[in-house]
CSV table of C-alpha atoms in Angstrom, one decimal:
chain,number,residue,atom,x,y,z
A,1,UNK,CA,26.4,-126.4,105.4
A,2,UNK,CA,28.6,-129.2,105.9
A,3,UNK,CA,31.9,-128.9,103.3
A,4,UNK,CA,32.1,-131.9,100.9
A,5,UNK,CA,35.1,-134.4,100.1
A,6,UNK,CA,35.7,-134.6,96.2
A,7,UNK,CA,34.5,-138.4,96.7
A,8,UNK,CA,31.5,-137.2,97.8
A,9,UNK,CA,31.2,-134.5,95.1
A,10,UNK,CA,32.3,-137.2,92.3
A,11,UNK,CA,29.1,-139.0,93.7
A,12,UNK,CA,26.8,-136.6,93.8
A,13,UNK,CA,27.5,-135.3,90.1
A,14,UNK,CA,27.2,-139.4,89.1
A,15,UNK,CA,24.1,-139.4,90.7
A,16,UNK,CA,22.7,-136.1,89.4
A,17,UNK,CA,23.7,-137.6,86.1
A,18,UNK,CA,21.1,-140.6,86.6
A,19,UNK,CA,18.3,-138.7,87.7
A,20,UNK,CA,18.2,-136.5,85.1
A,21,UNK,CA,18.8,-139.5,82.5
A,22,UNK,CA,15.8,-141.2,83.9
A,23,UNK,CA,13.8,-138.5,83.8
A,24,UNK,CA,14.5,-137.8,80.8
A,25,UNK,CA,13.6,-140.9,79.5
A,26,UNK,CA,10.5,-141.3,81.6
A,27,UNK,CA,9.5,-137.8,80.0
A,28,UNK,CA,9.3,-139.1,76.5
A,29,UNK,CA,7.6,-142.3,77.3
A,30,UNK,CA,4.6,-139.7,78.9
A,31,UNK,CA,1.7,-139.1,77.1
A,32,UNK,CA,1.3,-135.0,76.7
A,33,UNK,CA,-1.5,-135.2,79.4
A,34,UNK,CA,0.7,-137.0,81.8
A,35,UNK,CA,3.3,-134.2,81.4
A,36,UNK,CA,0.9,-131.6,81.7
A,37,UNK,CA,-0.3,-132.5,85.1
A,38,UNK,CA,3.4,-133.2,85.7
A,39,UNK,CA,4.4,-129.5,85.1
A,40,UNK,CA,1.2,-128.2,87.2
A,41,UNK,CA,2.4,-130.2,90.5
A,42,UNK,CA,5.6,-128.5,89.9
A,43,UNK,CA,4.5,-125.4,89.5
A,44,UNK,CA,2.2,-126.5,92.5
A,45,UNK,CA,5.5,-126.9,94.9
A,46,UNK,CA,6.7,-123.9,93.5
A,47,UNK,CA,3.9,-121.3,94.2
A,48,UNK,CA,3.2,-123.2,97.9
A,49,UNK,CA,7.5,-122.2,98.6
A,50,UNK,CA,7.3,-118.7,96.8
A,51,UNK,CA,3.7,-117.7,97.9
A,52,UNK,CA,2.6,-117.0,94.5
A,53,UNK,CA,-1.0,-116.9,93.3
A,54,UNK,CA,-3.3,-118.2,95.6
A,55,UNK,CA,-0.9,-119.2,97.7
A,56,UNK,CA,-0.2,-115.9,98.5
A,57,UNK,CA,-3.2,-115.5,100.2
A,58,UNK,CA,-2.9,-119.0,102.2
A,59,UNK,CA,0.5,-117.8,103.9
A,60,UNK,CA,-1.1,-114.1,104.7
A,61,UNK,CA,-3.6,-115.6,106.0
A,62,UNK,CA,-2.2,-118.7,108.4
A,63,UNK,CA,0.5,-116.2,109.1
A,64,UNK,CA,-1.6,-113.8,110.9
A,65,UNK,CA,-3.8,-116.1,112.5
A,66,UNK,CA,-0.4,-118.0,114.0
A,67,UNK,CA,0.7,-114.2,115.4
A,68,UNK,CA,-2.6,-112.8,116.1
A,69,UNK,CA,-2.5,-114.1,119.5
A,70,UNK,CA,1.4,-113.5,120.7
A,71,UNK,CA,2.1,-111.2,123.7
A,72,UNK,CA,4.4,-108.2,122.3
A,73,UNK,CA,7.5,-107.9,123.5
A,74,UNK,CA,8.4,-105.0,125.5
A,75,UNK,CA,9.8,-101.9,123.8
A,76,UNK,CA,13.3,-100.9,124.5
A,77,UNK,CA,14.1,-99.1,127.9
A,78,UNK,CA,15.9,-95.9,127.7
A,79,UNK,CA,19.6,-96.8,127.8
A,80,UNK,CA,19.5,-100.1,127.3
A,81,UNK,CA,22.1,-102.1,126.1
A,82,UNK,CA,21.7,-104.9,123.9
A,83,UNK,CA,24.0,-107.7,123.5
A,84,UNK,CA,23.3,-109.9,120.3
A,85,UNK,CA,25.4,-113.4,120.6
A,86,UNK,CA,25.4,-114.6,116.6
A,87,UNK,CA,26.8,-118.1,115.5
A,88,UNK,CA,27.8,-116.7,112.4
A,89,UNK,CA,27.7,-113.1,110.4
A,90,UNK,CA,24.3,-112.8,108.9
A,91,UNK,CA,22.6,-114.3,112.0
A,92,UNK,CA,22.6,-111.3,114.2
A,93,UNK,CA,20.2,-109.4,111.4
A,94,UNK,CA,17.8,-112.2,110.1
A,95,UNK,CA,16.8,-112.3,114.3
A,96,UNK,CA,17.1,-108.9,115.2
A,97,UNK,CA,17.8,-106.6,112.9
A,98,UNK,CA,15.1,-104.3,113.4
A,99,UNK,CA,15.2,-104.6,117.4
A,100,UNK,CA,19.0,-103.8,117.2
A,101,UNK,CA,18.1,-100.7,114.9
A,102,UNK,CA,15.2,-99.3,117.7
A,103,UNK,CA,17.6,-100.0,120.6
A,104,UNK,CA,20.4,-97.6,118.5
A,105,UNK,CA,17.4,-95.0,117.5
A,106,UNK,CA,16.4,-95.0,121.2
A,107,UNK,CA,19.7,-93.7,122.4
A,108,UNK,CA,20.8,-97.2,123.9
A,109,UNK,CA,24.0,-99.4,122.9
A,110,UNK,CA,23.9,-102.4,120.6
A,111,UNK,CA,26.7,-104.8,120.9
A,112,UNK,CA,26.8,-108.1,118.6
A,113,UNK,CA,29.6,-110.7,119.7
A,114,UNK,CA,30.3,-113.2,116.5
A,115,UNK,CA,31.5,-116.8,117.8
A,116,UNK,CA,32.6,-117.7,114.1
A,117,UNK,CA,33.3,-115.8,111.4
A,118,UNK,CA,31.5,-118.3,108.7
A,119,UNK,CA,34.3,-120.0,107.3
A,120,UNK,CA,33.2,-123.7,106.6
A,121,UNK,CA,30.5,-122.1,103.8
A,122,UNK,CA,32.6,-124.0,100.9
A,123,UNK,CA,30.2,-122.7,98.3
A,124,UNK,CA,29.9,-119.6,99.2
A,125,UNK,CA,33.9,-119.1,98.4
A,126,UNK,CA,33.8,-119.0,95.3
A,127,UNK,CA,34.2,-123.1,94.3
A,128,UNK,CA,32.9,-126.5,95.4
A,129,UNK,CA,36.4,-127.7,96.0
A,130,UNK,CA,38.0,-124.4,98.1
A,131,UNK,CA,41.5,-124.5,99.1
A,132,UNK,CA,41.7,-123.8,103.4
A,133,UNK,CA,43.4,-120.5,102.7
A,134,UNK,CA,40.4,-119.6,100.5
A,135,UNK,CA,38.1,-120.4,103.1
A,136,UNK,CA,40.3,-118.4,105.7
A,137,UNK,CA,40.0,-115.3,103.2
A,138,UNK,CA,35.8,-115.9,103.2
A,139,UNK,CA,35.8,-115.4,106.8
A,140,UNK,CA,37.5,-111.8,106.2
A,141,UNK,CA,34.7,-111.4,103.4
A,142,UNK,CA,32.4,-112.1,106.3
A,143,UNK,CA,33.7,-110.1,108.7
A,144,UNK,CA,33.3,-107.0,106.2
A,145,UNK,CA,30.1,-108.0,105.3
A,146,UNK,CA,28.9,-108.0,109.1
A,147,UNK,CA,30.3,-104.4,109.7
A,148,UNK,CA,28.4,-103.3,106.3
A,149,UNK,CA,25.0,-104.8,107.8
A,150,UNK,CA,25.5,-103.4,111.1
A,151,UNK,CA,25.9,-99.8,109.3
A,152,UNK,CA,22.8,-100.3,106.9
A,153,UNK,CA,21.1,-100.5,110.8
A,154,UNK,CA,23.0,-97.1,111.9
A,155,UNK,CA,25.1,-99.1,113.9
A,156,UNK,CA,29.5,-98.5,114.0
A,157,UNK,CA,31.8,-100.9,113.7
A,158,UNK,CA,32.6,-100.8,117.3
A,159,UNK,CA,29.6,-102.3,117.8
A,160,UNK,CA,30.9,-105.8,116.5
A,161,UNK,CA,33.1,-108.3,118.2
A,162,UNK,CA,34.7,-111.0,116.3
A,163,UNK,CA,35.7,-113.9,118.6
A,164,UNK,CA,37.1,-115.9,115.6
A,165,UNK,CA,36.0,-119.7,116.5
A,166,UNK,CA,35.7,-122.2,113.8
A,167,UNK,CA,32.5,-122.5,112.0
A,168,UNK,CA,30.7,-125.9,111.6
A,169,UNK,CA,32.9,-126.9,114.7
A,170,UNK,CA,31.2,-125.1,117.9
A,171,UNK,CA,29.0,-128.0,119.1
A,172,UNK,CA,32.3,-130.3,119.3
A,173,UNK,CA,33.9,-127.8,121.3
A,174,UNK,CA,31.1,-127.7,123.8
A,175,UNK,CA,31.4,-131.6,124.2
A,176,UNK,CA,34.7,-133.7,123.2
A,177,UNK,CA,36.8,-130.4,122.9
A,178,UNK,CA,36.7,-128.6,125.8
A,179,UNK,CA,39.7,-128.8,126.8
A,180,UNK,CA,41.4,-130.3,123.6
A,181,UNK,CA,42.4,-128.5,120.7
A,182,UNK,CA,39.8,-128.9,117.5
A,183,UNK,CA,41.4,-128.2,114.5
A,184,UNK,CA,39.2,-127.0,111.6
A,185,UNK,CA,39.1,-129.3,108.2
A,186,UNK,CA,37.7,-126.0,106.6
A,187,UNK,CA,40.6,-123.7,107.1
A,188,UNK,CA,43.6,-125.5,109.0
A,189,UNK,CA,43.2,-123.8,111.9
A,190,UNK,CA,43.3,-124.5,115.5
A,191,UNK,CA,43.7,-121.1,117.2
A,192,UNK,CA,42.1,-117.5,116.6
A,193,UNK,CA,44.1,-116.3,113.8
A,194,UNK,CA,42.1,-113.6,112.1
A,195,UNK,CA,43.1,-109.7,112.1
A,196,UNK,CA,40.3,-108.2,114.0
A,197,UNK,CA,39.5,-111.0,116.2
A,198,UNK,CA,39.0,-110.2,119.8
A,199,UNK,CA,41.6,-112.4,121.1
A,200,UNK,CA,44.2,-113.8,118.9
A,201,UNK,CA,46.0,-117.0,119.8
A,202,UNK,CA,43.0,-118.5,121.6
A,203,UNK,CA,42.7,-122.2,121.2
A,204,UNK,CA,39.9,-123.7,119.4
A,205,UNK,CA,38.6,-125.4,123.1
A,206,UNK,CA,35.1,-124.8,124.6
A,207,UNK,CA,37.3,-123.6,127.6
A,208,UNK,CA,38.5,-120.9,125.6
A,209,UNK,CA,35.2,-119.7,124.3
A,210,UNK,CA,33.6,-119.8,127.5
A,211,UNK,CA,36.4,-118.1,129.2
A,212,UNK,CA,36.1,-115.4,126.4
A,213,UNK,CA,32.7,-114.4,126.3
A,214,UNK,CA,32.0,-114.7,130.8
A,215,UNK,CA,35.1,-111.6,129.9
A,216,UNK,CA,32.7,-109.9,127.5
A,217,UNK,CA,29.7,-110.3,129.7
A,218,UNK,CA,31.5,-108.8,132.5
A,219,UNK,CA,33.1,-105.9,130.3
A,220,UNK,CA,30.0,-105.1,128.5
A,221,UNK,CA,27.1,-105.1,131.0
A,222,UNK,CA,24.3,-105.4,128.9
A,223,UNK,CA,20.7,-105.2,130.5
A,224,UNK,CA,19.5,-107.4,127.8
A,225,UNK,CA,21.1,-110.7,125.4
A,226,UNK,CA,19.6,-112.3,122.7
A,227,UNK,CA,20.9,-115.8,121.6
A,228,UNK,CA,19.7,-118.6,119.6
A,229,UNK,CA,17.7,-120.8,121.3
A,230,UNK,CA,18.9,-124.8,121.9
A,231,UNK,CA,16.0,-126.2,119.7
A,232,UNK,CA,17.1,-124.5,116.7
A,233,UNK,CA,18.3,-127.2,114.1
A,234,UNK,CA,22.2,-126.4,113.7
A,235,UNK,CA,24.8,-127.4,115.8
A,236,UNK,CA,26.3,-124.2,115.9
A,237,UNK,CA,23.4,-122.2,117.0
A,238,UNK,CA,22.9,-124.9,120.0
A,239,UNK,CA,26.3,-124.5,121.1
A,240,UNK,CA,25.5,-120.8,121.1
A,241,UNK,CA,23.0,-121.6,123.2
A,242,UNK,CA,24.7,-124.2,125.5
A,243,UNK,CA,28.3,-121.5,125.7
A,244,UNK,CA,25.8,-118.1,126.2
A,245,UNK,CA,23.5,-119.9,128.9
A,246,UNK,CA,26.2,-121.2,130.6
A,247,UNK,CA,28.7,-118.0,130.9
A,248,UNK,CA,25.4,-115.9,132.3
A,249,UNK,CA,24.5,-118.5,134.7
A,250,UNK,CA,27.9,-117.8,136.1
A,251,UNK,CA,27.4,-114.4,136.2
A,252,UNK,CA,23.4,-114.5,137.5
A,253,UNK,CA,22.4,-112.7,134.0
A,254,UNK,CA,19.8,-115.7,133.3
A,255,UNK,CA,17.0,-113.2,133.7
A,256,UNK,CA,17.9,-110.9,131.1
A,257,UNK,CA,18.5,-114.0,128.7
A,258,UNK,CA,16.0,-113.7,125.3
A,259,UNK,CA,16.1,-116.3,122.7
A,260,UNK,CA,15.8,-116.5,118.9
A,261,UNK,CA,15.2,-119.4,116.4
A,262,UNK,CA,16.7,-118.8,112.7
A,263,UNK,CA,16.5,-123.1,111.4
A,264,UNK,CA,13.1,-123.8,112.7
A,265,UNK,CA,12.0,-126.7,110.6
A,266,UNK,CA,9.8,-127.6,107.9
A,267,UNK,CA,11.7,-125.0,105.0
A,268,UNK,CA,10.9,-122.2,107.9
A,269,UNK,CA,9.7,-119.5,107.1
A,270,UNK,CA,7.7,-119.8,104.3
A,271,UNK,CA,6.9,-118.8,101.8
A,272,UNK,CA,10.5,-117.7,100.6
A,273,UNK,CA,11.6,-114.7,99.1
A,274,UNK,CA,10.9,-111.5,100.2
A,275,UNK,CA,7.2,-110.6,101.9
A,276,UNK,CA,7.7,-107.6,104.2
A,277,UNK,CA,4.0,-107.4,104.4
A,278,UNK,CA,4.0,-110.5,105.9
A,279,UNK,CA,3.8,-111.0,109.7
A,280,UNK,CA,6.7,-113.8,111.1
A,281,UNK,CA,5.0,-116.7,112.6
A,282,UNK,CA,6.5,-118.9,115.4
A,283,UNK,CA,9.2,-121.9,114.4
A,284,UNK,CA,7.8,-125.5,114.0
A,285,UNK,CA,11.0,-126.7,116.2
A,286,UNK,CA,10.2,-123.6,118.8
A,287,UNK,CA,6.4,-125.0,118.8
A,288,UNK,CA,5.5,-124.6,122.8
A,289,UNK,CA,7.6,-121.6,123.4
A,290,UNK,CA,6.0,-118.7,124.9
A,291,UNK,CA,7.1,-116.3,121.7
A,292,UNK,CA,6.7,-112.3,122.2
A,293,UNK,CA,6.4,-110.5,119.1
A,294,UNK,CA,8.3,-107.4,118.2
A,295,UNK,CA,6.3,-105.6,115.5
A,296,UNK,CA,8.9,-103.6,113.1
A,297,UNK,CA,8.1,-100.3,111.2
A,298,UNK,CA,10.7,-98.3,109.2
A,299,UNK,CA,13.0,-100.8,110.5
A,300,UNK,CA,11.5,-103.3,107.7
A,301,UNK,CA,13.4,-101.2,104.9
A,302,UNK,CA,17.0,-100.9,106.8
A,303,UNK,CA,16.4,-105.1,108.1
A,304,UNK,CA,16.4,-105.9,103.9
A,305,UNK,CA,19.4,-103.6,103.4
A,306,UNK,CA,21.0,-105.0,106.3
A,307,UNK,CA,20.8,-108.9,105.4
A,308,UNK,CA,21.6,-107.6,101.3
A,309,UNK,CA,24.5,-106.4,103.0
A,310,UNK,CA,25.7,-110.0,103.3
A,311,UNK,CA,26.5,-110.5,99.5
A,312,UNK,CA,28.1,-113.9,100.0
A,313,UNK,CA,25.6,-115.7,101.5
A,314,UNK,CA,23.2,-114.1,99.3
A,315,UNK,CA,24.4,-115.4,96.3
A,316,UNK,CA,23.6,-118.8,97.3
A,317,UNK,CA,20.6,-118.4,100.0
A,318,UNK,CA,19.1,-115.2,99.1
A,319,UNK,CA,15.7,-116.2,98.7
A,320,UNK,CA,16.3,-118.1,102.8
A,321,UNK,CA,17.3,-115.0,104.3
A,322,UNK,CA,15.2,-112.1,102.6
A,323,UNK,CA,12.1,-114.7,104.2
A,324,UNK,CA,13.0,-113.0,107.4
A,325,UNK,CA,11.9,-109.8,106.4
A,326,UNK,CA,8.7,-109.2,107.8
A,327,UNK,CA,6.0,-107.2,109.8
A,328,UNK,CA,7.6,-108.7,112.9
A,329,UNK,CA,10.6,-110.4,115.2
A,330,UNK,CA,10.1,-112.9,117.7
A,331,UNK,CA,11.8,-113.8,120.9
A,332,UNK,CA,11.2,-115.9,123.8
A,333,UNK,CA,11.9,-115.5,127.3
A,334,UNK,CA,12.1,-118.9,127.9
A,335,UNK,CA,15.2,-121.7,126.1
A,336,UNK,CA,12.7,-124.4,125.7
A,337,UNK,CA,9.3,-125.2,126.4
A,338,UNK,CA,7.8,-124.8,130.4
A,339,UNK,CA,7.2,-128.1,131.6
A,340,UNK,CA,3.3,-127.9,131.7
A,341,UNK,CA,3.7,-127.2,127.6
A,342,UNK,CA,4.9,-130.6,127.0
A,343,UNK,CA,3.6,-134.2,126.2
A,344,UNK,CA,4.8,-136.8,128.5
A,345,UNK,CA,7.3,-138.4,125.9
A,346,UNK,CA,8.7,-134.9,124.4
A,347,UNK,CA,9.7,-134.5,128.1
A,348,UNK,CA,11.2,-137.6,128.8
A,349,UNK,CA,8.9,-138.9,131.2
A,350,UNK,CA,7.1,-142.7,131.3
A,351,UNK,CA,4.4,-143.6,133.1
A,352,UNK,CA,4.2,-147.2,134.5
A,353,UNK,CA,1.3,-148.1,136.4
A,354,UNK,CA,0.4,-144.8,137.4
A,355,UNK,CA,3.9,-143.7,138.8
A,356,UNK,CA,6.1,-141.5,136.7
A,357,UNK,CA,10.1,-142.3,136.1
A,358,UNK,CA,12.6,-140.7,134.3
């Protein structure tokens, strides 16, 4: 969520203000009938979102018929070791929560490398106008919050690695700050500075980032990472994708790559709130992706106490992330669709008098 200036804030109050002035006034200039069917088409939006009354059965069933037909993904081998690359705390357990937590019941070794610690969330410290060192104490919060989920899982803290890099500012350091300095508006910073972090003092440069995590690839050796996937809607989830793609092509790890989609589109998923009898249907942006599902047992209990763990965002998105709690996980083996999945202009192809041309 991108931090507002208190212009921006003064404007959006103003604006608030008029809305609900007109609506008031349109309100009493409706006859009763006209406000009846008013308040139905609310509660209309509301049930479709929520999955309440018949709704409920609409979701369950268009749910089940997008998953019915999904591969499943392989179970975990015995002692693997599963590297989870997160954008932010909170990201790791609404993709994999419950994959992370049969990995760890299996015997194997979970590892989960965080490229930010969250601290560009201005509403979620506390006040729509934070002060930078507020913001710098959220990321702490965060950091907490990600151990406490990992536990809820079974999971130590040793299995967490905080790499410190501003949030909301990942996709510029893949592209005009690789090599130059990008210094956070959220927090002041322009260096790793939080107690905990893997390497303190690192520059906020895509150099940096990529330097650090081809040194965790190598120290770590997992047989298996997940990372978001380049088509998911925010910036720092592609750069996620972009940095871990990137650092195991250099390594030749590109076939143990698995990827994950948490902003796929259209208020994904719906309905909101929590449905854990629900199965998790594929993304709208991740539409042509050759998803595997991972169905979830027992490990539908510890995934809700895992993302409740994560009190701050909670407060605010609660209703977003408990969504994710359901029958089932998905992955993909693949970054984006294969090329045979997609329409000419999707691709970037033309075709001009029966030749094809980029």
């Amino acid at each position: 969520m991108r931090r507002l200036a208190p212009w921006q804030w003064l404007l959006l109050l103003l604006l608030a203000y008029l809305v609900l002035a007109e609506a008031l006034r349109l309100w009493l200039g409706l006859l009763w009938a006209e406000r009846v069917a008013l308040l139905l088409a609310a509660l209309g939006v509301w049930a479709f979102i929520n999955g309440r009354f018949l709704f409920a059965y609409y979701h369950a069933f268009f749910a089940s018929l997008r998953t019915r037909g999904l591969s499943l993904a392989e179970d975990p081998r015995p002692g693997e070791h599963l590297l989870v690359l997160a954008p932010h705390p909170d990201d790791e357990v609404l993709a994999a929560a419950g994959r992370m937590r049969r990995v760890a019941a299996q015997g194997g070794r979970v590892s989960v490398v965080y490229l930010t610690s969250g601290d560009a969330f201005d509403l979620a410290a506390g006040s729509p106008l934070p002060s930078q060192e507020a913001m710098r104490r959220l990321a702490l919060r965060r950091m907490v919050e990600a151990w406490r989920g990992l536990e809820a899982l079974g999971l130590g803290r040793e299995s967490a690695v905080f790499l410190g890099f501003p949030d909301q500012g990942l996709f510029a350091l893949f592209t005009t700050h690789y090599y130059l300095p990008w210094g956070s508006p959220y927090t002041g910073l322009k260096a790793v500075a939080y107690p905990g972090a893997y390497r303190l003092g690192l520059p906020y440069t895509g150099k940096a980032l990529e330097g650090v995590l081809l040194e965790l690839f190598r120290e770590l050796r997992p047989s298996r990472i997940l990372l978001p996937s380049p088509l998911d809607a925010h910036r720092d989830h592609q750069a996620t994708a972009y940095f871990g793609m990137q650092a195991a092509a250099a390594l030749g790890l590109e076939g143990i790559l698995e990827y994950y989609i948490v902003h796929g589109g259209y208020q994904y998923p719906l309905p909101k709130g929590l449905h854990p009898r629900l199965p998790l249907y594929p993304p709208p942006r991740g539409r042509g992706l050759p998803w595997r599902r991972f169905p979830l047992a027992e490990e539908v209990r510890l995934k809700e106490k895992a993302i409740r763990a994560h009190r701050s965002q909670m407060r605010l998105l609660g209703r977003f992330l408990l969504a994710f709690v359901r029958q089932n996980e998905l992955f993909s083996p693949l970054p984006i669709p294969a090329k045979e999945a997609l329409a000419a202009e999707e691709e970037g192809w033309a075709v001009l008098e029966g030749r094809e041309v980029f």
